XYZ file of C-alpha atoms in Angstrom:
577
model
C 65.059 137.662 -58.021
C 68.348 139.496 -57.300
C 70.900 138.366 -54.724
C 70.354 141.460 -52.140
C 66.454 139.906 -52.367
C 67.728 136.301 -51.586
C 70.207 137.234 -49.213
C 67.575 139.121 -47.631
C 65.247 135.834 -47.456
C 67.719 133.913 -45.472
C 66.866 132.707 -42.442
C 68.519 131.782 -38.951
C 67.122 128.719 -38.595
C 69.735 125.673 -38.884
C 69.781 123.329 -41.735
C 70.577 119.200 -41.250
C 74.289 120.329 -41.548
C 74.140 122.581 -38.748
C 72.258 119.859 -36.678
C 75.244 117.688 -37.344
C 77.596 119.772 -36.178
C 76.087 120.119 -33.055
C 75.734 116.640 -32.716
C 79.663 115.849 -33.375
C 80.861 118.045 -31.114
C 78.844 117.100 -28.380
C 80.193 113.464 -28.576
C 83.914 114.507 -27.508
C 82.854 117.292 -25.901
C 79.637 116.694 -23.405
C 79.273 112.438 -23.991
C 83.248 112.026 -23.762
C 85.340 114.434 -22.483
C 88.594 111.993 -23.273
C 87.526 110.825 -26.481
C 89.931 113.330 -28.744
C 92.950 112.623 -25.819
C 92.389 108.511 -26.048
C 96.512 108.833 -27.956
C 99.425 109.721 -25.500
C 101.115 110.738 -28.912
C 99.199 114.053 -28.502
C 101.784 115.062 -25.703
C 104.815 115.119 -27.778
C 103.000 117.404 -29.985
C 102.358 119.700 -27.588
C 106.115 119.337 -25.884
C 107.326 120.747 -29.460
C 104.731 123.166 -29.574
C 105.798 124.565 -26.682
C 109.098 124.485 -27.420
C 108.614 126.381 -30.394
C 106.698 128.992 -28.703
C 109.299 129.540 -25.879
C 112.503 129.029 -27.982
C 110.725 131.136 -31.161
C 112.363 128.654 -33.095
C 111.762 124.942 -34.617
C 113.800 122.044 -32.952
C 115.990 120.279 -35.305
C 117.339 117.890 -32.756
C 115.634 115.578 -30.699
C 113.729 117.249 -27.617
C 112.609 113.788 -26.131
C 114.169 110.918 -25.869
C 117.321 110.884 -23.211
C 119.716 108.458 -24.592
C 122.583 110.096 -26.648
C 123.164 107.314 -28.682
C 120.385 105.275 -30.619
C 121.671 102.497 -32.517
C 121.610 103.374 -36.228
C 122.057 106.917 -35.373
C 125.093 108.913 -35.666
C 122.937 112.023 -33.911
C 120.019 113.004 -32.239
C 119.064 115.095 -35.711
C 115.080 115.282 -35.908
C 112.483 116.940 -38.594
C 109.650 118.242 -36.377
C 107.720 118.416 -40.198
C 104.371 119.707 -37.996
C 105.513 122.072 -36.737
C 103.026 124.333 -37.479
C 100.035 122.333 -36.168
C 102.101 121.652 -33.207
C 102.733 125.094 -32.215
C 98.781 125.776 -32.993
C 98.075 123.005 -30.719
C 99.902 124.472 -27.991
C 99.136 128.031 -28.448
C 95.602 126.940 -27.651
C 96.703 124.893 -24.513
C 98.579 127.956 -23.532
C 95.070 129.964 -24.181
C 92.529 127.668 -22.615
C 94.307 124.291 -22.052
C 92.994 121.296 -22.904
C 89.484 121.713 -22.957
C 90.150 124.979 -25.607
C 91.680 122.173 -27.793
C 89.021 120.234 -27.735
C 86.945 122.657 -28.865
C 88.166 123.607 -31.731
C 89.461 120.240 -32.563
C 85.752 119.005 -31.835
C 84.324 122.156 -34.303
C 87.361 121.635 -37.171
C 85.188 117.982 -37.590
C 81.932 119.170 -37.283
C 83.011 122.157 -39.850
C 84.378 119.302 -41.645
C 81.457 117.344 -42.024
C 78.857 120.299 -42.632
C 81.212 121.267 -45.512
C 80.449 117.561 -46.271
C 76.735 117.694 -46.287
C 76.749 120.878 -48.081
C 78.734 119.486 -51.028
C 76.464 116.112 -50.989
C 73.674 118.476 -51.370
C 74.988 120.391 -53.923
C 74.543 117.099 -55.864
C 70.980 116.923 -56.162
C 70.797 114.357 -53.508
C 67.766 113.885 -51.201
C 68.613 115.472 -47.699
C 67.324 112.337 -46.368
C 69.345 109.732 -48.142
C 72.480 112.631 -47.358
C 71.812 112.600 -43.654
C 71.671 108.702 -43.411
C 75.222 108.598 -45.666
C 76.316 111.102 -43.745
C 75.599 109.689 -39.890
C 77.168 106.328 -41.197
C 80.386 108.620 -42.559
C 79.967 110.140 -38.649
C 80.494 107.089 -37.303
C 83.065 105.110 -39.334
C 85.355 108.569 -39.303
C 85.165 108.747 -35.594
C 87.564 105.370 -35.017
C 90.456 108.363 -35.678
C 89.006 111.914 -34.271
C 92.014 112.396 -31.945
C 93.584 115.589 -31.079
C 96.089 115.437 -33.286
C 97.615 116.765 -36.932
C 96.263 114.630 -38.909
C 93.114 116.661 -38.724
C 94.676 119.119 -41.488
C 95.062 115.850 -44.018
C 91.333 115.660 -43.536
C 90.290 118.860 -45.031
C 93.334 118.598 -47.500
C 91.345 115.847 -49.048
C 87.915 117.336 -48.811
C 89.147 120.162 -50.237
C 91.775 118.949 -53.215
C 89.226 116.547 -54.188
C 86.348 119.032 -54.022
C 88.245 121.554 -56.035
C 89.734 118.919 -58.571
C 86.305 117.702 -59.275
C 84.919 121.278 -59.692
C 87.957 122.179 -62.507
C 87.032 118.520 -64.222
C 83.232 119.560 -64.166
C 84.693 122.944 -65.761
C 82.157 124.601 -62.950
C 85.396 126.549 -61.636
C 88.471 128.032 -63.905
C 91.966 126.541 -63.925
C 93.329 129.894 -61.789
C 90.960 129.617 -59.381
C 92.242 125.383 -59.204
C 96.509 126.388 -58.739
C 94.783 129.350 -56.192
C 92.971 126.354 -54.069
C 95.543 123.588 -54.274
C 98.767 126.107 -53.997
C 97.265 127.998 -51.039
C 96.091 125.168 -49.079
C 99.232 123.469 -49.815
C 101.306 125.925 -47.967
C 99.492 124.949 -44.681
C 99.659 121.087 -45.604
C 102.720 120.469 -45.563
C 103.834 122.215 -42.707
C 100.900 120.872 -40.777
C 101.330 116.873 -41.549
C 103.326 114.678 -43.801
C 100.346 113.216 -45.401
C 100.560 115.963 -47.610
C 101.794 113.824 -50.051
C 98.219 112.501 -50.348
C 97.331 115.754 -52.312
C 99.918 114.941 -55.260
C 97.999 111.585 -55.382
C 95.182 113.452 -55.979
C 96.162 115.178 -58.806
C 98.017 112.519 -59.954
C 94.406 110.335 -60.388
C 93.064 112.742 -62.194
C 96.048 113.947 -64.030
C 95.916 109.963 -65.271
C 92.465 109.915 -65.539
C 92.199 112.760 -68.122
C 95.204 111.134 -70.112
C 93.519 108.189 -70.332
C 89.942 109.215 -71.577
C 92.290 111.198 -74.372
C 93.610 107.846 -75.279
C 90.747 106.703 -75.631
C 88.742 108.761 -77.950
C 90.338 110.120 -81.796
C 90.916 113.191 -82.592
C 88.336 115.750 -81.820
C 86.467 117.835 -79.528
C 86.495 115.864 -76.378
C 89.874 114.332 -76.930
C 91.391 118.253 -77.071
C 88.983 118.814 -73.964
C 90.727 115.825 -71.941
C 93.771 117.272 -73.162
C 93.580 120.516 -71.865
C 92.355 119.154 -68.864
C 95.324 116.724 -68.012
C 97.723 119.906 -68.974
C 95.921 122.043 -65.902
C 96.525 119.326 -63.792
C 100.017 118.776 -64.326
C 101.040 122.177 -63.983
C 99.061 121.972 -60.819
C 100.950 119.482 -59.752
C 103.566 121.557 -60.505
C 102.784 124.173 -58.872
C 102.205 122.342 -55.250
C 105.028 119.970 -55.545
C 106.571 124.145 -55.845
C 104.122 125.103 -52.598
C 105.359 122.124 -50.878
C 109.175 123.847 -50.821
C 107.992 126.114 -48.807
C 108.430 124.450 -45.502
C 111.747 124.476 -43.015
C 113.573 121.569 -44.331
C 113.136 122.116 -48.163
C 113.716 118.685 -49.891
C 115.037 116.842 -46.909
C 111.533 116.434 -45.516
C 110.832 114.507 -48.352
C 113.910 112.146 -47.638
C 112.886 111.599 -44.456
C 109.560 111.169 -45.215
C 110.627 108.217 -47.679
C 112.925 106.710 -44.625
C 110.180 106.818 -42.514
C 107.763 104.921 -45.066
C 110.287 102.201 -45.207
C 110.154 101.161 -41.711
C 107.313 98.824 -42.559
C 107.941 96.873 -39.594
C 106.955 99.539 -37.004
C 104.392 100.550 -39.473
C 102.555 97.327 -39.721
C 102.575 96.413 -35.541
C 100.833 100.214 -35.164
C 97.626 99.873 -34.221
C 96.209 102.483 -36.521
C 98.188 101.484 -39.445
C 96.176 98.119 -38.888
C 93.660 96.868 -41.051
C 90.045 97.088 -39.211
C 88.805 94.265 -37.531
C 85.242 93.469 -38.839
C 83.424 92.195 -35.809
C 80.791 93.627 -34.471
C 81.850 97.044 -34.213
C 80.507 99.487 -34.788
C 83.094 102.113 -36.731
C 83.901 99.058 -39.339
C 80.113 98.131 -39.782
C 79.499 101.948 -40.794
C 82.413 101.712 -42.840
C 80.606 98.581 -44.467
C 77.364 100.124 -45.067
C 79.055 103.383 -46.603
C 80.839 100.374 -49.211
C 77.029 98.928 -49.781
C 75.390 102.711 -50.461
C 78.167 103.541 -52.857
C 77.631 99.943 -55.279
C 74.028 99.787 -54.800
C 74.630 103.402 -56.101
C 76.381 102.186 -58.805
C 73.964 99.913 -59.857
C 70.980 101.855 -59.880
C 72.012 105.360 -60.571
C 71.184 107.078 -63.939
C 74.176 109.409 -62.944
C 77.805 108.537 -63.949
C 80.618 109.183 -61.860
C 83.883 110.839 -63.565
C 86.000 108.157 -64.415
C 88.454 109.710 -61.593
C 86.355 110.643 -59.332
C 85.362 106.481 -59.611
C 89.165 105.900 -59.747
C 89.211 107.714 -56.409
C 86.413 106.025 -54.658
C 88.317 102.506 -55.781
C 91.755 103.959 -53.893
C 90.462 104.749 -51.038
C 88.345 101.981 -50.570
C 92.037 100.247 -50.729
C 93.299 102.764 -48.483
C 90.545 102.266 -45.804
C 90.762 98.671 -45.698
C 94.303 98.425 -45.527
C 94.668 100.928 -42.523
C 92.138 102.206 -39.624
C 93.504 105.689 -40.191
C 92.263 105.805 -43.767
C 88.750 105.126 -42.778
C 87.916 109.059 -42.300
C 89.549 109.711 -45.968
C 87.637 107.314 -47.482
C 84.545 108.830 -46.387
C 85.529 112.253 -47.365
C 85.477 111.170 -50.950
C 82.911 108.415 -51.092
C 80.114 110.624 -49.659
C 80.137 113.343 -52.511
C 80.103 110.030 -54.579
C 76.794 108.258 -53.146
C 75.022 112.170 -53.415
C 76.074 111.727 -56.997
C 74.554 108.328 -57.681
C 71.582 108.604 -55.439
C 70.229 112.251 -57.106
C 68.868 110.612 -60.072
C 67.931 106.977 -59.738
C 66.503 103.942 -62.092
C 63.507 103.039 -59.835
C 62.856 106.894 -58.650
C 62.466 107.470 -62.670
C 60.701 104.092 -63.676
C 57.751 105.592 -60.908
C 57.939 108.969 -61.569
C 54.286 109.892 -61.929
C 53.416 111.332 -65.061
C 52.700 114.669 -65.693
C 49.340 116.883 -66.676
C 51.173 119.653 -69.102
C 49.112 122.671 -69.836
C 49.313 124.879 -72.736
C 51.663 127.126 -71.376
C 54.145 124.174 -70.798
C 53.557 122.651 -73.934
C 54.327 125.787 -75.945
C 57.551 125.474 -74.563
C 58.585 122.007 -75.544
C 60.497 121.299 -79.010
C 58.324 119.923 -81.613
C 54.582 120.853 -80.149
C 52.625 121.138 -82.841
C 52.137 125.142 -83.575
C 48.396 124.822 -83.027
C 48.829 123.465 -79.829
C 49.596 127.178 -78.681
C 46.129 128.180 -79.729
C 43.817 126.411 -77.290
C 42.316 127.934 -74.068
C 44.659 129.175 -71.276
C 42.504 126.864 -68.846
C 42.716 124.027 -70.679
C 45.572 120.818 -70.395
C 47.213 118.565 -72.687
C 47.418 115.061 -71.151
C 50.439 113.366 -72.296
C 50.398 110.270 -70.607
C 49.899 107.243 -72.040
C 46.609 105.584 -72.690
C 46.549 102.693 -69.878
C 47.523 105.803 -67.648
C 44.652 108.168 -68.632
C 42.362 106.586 -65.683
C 44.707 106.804 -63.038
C 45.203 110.261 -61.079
C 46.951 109.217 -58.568
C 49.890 106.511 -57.897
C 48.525 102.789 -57.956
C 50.934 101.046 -56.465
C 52.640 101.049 -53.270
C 56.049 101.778 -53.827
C 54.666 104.571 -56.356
C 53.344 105.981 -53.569
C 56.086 105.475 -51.407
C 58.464 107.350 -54.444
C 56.081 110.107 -54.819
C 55.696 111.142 -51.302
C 59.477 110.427 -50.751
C 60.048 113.032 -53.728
C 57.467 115.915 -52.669
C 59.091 115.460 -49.188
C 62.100 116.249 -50.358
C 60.921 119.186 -53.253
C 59.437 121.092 -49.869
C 62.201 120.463 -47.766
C 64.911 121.669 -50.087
C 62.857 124.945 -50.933
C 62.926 125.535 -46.850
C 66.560 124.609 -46.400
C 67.752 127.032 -49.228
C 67.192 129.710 -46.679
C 69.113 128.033 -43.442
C 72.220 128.903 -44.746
C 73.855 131.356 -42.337
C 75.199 128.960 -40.162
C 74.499 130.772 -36.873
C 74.571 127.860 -34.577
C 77.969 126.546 -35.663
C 79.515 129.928 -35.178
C 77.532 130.736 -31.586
C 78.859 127.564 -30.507
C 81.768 127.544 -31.415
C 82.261 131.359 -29.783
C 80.572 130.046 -26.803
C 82.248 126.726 -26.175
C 85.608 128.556 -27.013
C 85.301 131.533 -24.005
C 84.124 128.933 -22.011
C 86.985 127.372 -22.272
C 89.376 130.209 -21.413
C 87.304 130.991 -18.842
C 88.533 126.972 -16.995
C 85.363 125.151 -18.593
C 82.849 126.616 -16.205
C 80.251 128.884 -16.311
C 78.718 130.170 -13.008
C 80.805 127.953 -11.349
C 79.263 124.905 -12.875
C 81.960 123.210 -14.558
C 81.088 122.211 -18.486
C 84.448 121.263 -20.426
C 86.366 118.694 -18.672
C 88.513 117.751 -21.367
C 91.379 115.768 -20.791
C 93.717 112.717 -20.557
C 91.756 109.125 -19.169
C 93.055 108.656 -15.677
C 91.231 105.217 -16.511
C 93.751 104.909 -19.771
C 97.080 107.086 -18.993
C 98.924 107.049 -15.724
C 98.173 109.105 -12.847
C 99.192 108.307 -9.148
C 102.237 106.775 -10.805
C 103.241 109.718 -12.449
C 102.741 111.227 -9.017
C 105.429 109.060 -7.490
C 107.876 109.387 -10.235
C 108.052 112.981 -9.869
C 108.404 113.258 -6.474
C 110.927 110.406 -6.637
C 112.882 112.169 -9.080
C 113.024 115.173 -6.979
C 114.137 113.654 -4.090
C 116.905 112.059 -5.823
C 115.613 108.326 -5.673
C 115.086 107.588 -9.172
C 116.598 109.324 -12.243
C 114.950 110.164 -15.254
C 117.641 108.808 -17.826
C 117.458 105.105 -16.103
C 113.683 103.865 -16.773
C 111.804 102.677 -19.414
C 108.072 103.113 -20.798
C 105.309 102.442 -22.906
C 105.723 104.197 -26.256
C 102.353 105.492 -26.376
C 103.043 107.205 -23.142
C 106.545 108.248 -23.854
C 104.929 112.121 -25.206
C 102.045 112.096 -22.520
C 104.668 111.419 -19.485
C 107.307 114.467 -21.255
C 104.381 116.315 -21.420
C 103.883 115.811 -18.010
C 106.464 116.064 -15.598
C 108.929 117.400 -18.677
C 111.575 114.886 -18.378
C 112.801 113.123 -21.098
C 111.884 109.361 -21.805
C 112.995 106.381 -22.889
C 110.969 106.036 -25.806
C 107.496 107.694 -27.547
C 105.973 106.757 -30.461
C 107.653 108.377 -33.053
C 108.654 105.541 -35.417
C 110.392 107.947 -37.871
C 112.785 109.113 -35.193
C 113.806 105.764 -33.631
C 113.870 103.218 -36.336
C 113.553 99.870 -36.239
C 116.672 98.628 -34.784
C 115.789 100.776 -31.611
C 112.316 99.555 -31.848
C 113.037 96.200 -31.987
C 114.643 96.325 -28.832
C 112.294 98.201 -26.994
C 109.876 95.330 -28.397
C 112.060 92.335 -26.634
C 111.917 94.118 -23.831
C 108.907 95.250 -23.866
C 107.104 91.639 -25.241
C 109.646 89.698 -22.579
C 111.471 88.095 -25.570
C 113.994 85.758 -24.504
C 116.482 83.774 -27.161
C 117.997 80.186 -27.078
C 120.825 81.566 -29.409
C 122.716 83.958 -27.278
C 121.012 87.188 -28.787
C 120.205 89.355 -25.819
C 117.271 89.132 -24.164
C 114.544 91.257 -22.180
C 116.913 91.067 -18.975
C 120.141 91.566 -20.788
C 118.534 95.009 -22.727
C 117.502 96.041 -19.155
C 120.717 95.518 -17.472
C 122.675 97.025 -20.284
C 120.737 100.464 -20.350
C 121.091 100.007 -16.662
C 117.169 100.578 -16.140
C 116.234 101.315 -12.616
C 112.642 101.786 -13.168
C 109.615 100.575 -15.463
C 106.042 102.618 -16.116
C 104.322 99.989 -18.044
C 100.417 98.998 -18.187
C 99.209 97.094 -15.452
C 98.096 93.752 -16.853
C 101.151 93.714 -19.668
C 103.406 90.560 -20.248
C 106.490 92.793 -18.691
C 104.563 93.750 -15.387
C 103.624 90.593 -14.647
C 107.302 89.288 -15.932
C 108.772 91.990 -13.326
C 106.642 91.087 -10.336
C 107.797 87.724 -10.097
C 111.311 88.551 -10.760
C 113.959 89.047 -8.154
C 115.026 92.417 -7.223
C 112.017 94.231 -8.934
C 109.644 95.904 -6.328
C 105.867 97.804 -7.251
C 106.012 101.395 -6.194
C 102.708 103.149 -7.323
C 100.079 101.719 -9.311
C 96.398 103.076 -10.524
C 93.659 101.980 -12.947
C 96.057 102.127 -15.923
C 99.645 101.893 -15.033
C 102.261 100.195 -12.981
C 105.831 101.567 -11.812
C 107.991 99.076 -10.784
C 110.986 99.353 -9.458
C 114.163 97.918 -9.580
C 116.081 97.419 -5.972
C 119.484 95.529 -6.514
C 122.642 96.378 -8.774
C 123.088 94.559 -11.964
């Protein structure tokens, strides 16, 4: 059949990974409209986006924080390395606020995770055993869908490992490799600083290749590993090149390495944490996604590439070490359990036997010439004896594996044909207009998209403004939460105290927001909570209600509550130092 017929046979109809596209973005966007907004980091993303897109250029001093002098810092200097998926972020707000954020955000994971499903299928898995891999994936990934850059590092993965594995497979050339990896890595790194994750990448398999080599003398497969670990350095290569190409050249990658060091801040992040395994759900799916991939191992009749293994054992690292991993783990273990669950030991032990007719048997290496001669309507029985009496499966589980398979066999003939991906693409058209149309259609509102009044402050924002404004309170004398630093400048576009970007501050600077913050008090002199307040002369506090420092404030003298709502507290302070 040519292509023009097949394209021709296609049909409209949605396959399983259209189905799950649908069904991500309705979580975020129909089931919970704050889900992608539950980070107050988003808002300093969106500050320098905005920036960018008034000032046409890319801040390279701080546009947040109000004090002039931080200690450890000689300047305010800042690298504002996503830049670009900040300004993307806030050319959408611009277009159809938050809610048009949320959709595409919402789509970018459900394209993410039919690009998933395709590439599981491509495997030979069976679409069942994909969809039940891939709704587990769904819901350990979702701990980190936030509206937010790190989005780009997701398909940097699926893509980098996609495309390495395709070169190692030799099912794609070594151009079209440096074209994938180069390209992509042009957006990367101007889009998040997990970039870096992409020379790891390489570097696995660049290793990987090397090794096998070592392992095997001279010969055909030792020159093939060879030639393989050659493409991948000069891929590396050539990113590491790509990477350049970003506003701060080589410094990003200095600052990249200061930030890394600041394992303090790193390790009392909540997403840099390692998940907590009690019944919840997000690290239970992560669990059963770790028991499909070695019960895979153990029963599969397919091999995994020794890097693509190598990868699988990394990230399984990675995700257990940090909640933020959790999504790139699943990224590369689901193409994985496809792999090992397409051709397994107890699928093939009860495979039922087959009746092969002359035609067939013509066809098979070593039939006996004669064989070709007998009648057109007759069949060769090649089973074994103790078989010959049994036409049908005579056990359960052979009946169970037979059905199983012919389920499969029929659905995968129909599901060839769903592949024009109409219902991603209408929805995402249609939830997008809707959007810049205020989330409403006929008046009925549909997008509400937003900030948690429940989570973020609200009334007490309220007050602070109109405070401000009337001259009671000044911006440059309070103090905040860091997670709301970037949601209150996004705001009422004042600057803050603090946010939470770690890089920026450092740890000195975080460690006193942390004393004050935690109410630390010290027997040896060192200043205290109080003693950090009164020296940055702090007037005013927007903390969360039930926090150590609230309840610290309430009770001390001179400290009044001005506004409070479901999540916050501003409390005020009424008496000179």
């Amino acid at each position: 059949m040519t292509a023009t017929a097949e394209k021709q046979k296609l049909s409209p109809a949605p396959d399983i990974g259209d189905l799950l596209f649908a069904l991500i973005i309705a979580i975020p966007l129909m089931g919970r409209p704050t889900f992608l907004f539950q980070d107050g980091s988003t808002g300093w993303h969106l500050v320098t986006g905005e920036y960018i897109l008034k000032n046409h250029a890319i801040p390279h001093d701080d546009i947040m924080c109000y004090l002039d002098k931080i200690p450890g810092k000689a300047d305010k200097a800042w690298v504002a390395y996503e830049w670009l998926s900040d300004t993307i972020m806030a050319g959408l707000v611009q277009l159809g606020g938050l809610n048009l954020l949320a959709v595409v955000c919402s789509c970018a994971i459900g394209l993410l995770f039919l690009m998933l499903y395709d590439r599981c299928r491509k495997e030979g898995c069976h679409f069942l055993i994909v969809l039940v891999a891939s709704i587990f994936g769904i819901i350990a990934s979702a701990v980190h869908w936030l509206a937010r850059p790190h989005l780009f590092t997701f398909f940097g993965v699926l893509i980098f490992s996609g495309a390495l594995e395709d070169y190692y497979r030799r099912t794609i050339s070594s151009t079209k490799l440096f074209l994938i990896l180069s390209l992509y890595m042009l957006v990367w790194v101007n889009c998040h600083p997990a970039f870096i994750v992409g020379f790891v990448l390489i570097g696995i398999y660049l290793v990987a290749s090397l090794c096998s080599a070592a392992f095997y003398g001279p010969g055909t497969k030792r020159k093939g590993y060879l030639d393989s670990a050659k493409t991948f350095a000069i891929a590396l290569a050539a990113t590491f090149g790509a990477s350049l190409i970003n506003p701060n050249g080589l410094v990003l990658y200095q600052y990249i390495e200061k930030y890394l060091k600041g394992s303090t801040v790193l390790a009392n992040t909540e997403e840099f944490m390692s998940p907590v395994f009690h019944l919840t759900i997000h690290p239970t799916c992560l669990e059963a996604l770790f028991a499909l991939f070695v019960v895979g191992l153990a029963i599969s009749l397919n091999r995994l590439s020794f890097p693509r293994l190598l990868l699988c054992l990394a990230f399984s690292h990675l995700a257990l070490s940090a909640v933020r991993n959790i999504p790139l783990f699943t990224i590369i273990v689901l193409p994985a359990i496809a792999q090992l669950y397409a051709k397994v030991r107890l699928a093939e032990s009860y495979r039922i036997p087959q009746i092969v007719t002359a035609d067939d048997a013509s066809q098979i290496e070593g039939t006996p010439a004669n064989l070709a001669a007998l009648s057109r309507a007759e069949a060769v029985d090649f089973r074994p004896e103790s078989l010959e009496s049994e036409s049908t499966p005579s056990t359960l589980w052979q009946q169970i594996a037979g059905k199983f398979e012919k389920i499969g066999t029929e659905f995968d003939e129909t599901e060839r044909q769903c592949k024009m991906h109409l219902l991603p693409i209408l929805l995402f058209v249609g939830l997008s207009i809707t959007a810049m149309m205020g989330g409403k259609i006929a008046g009925m509102p549909l997008l509400e998209s937003g900030f948690d009044p429940e989570d973020k402050p609200t009334k007490t924002l309220e007050y602070l403004q109109k405070a401000e404004a009337d001259g009671q309170l000044k911006y440059n004398q309070g103090f905040n939460l860091d997670n709301w630093g970037g949601y209150v400048k996004y705001k009422l576009g004042t600057p803050v105290f603090i946010d939470d970007r770690a890089d920026f501050y450092g740890e000195s600077y975080y460690s006193q927001y942390a004393i004050i913050n935690q109410v630390l008090t010290f027997p040896d002199g060192k200043p205290g909570w109080r003693e950090w307040l009164a020296k940055d002369n702090i007037q005013w506090v927007l903390v969360q209600k039930d926090s150590r420092l609230a309840q610290a404030l309430k009770s001390e003298d001179g400290w009044k509550v001005a506004a409070e709502d479901p999540a916050s507290v501003l409390i005020v302070h009424e008496k000179p130092y």
